[in-house]
GROMACS .gro file of C-alpha atoms in nm:
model
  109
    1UNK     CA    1  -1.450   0.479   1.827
    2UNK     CA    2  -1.530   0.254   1.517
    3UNK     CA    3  -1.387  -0.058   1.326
    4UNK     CA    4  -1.193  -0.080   0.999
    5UNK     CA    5  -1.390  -0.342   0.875
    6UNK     CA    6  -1.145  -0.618   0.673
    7UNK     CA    7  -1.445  -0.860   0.609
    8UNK     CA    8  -1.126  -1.116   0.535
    9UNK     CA    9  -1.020  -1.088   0.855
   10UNK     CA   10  -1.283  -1.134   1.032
   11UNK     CA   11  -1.361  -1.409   0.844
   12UNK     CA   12  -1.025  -1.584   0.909
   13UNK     CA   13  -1.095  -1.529   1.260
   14UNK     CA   14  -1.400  -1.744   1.246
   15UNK     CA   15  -1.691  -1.488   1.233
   16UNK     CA   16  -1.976  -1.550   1.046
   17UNK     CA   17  -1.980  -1.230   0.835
   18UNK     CA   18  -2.369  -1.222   0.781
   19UNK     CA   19  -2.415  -1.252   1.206
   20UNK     CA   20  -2.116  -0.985   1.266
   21UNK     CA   21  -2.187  -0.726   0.994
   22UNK     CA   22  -2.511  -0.641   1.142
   23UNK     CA   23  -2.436  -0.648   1.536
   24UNK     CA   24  -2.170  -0.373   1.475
   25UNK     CA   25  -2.299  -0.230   1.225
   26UNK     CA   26  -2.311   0.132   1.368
   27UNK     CA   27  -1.951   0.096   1.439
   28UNK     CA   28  -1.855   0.026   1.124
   29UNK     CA   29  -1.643   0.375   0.975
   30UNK     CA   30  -1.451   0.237   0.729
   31UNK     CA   31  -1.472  -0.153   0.476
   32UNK     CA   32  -1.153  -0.286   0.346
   33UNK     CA   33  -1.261  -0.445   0.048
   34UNK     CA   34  -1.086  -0.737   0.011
   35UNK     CA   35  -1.077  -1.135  -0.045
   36UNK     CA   36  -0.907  -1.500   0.053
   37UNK     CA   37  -0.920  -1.807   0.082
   38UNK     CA   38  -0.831  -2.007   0.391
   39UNK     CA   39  -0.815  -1.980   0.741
   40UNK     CA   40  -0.578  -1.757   0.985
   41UNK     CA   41  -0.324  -2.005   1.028
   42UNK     CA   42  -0.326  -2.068   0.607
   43UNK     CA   43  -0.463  -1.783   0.390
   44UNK     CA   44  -0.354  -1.662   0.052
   45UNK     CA   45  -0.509  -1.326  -0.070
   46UNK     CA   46  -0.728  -1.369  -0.396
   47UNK     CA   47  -0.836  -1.111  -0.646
   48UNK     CA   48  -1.208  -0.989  -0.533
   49UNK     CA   49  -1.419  -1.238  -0.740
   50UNK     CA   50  -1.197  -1.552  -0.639
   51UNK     CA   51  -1.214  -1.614  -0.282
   52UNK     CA   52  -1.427  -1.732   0.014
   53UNK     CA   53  -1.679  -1.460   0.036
   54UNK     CA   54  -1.927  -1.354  -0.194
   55UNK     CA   55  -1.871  -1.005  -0.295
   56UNK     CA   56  -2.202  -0.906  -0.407
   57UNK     CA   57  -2.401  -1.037  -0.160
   58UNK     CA   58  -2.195  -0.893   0.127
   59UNK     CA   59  -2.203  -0.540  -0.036
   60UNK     CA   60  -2.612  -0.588  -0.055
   61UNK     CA   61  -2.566  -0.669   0.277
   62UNK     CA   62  -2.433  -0.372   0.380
   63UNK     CA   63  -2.696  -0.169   0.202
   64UNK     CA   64  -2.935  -0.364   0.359
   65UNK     CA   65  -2.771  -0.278   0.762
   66UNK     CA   66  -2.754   0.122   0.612
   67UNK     CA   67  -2.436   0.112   0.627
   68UNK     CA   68  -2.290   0.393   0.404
   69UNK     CA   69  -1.899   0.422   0.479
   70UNK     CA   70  -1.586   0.497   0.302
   71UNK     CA   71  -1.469   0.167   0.102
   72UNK     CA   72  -1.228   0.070  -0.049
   73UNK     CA   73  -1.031  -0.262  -0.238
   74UNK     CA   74  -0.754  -0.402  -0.072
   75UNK     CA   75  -0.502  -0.653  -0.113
   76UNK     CA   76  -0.455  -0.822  -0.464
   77UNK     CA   77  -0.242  -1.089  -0.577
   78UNK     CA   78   0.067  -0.953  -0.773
   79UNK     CA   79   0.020  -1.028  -1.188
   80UNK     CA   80   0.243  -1.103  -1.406
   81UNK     CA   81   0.515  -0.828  -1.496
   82UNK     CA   82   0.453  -0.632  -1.191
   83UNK     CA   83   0.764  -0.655  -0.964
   84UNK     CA   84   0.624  -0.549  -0.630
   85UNK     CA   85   0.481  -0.791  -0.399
   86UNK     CA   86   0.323  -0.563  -0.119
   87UNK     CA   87  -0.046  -0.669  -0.243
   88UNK     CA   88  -0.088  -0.290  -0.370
   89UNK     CA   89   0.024  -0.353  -0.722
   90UNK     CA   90  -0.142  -0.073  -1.014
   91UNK     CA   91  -0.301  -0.370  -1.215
   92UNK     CA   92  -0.437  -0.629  -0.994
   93UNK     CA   93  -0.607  -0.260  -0.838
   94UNK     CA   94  -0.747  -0.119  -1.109
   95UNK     CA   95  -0.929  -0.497  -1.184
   96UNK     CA   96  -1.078  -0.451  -0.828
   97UNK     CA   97  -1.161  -0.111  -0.825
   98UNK     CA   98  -1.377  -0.187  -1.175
   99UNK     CA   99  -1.468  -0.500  -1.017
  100UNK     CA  100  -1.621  -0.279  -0.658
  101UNK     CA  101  -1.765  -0.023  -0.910
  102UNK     CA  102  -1.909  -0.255  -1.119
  103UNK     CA  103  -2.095  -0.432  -0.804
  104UNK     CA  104  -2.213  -0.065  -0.644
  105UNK     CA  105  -2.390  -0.006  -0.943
  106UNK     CA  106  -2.513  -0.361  -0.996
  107UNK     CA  107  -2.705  -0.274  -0.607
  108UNK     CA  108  -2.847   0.073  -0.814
  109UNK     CA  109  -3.063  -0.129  -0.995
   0.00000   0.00000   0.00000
């Protein structure tokens, strides 16, 4: 058994990401990619360079623990023009998607 890790979440729920990250680290399958701001009684989702945690540092973080897992960006704000609200909208994904990529191979070097 193994945890969807939704670094937001956890997060929200008061964990200190670079204390939690590590401790579970081998039961870590899968990383929802994703940002806010907030707390769990008060959160809005932000695109992946706009919120609370630092996305580079918590990807070199998860180098650093070994841990090499599916990933992948979730939850963006809807943009303008885009109709659906779900948080899976085409453009505010492709931004993160480039955004992620951009960051993996910003650790490559």
């Amino acid at each position: 058994l193994g945890v969807t890790m939704c670094q937001a979440c956890y997060l929200m729920m008061g964990e200190d990401l670079y204390t939690v990250i590590p401790e579970i680290k081998e039961k870590i399958f899968f990383i929802h990619f994703r940002n806010t701001t907030g707390n769990k009684y008060n959160f809005r989702e932000t695109f992946h360079d706009n919120g609370e945690i630092e996305m580079g540092k918590i990807l070199k973080l998860y180098n650093k623990c070994g841990i090499n897992v599916p990933i992948r960006v979730d939850h963006v704000p809807t943009m303008a023009g885009e109709n659906d609200t779900t948080g899976y909208t085409a453009l505010g994904r492709l931004y993160a998607i480039g955004y992620l990529k951009g960051l993996l191979e910003g650790l490559d070097s």
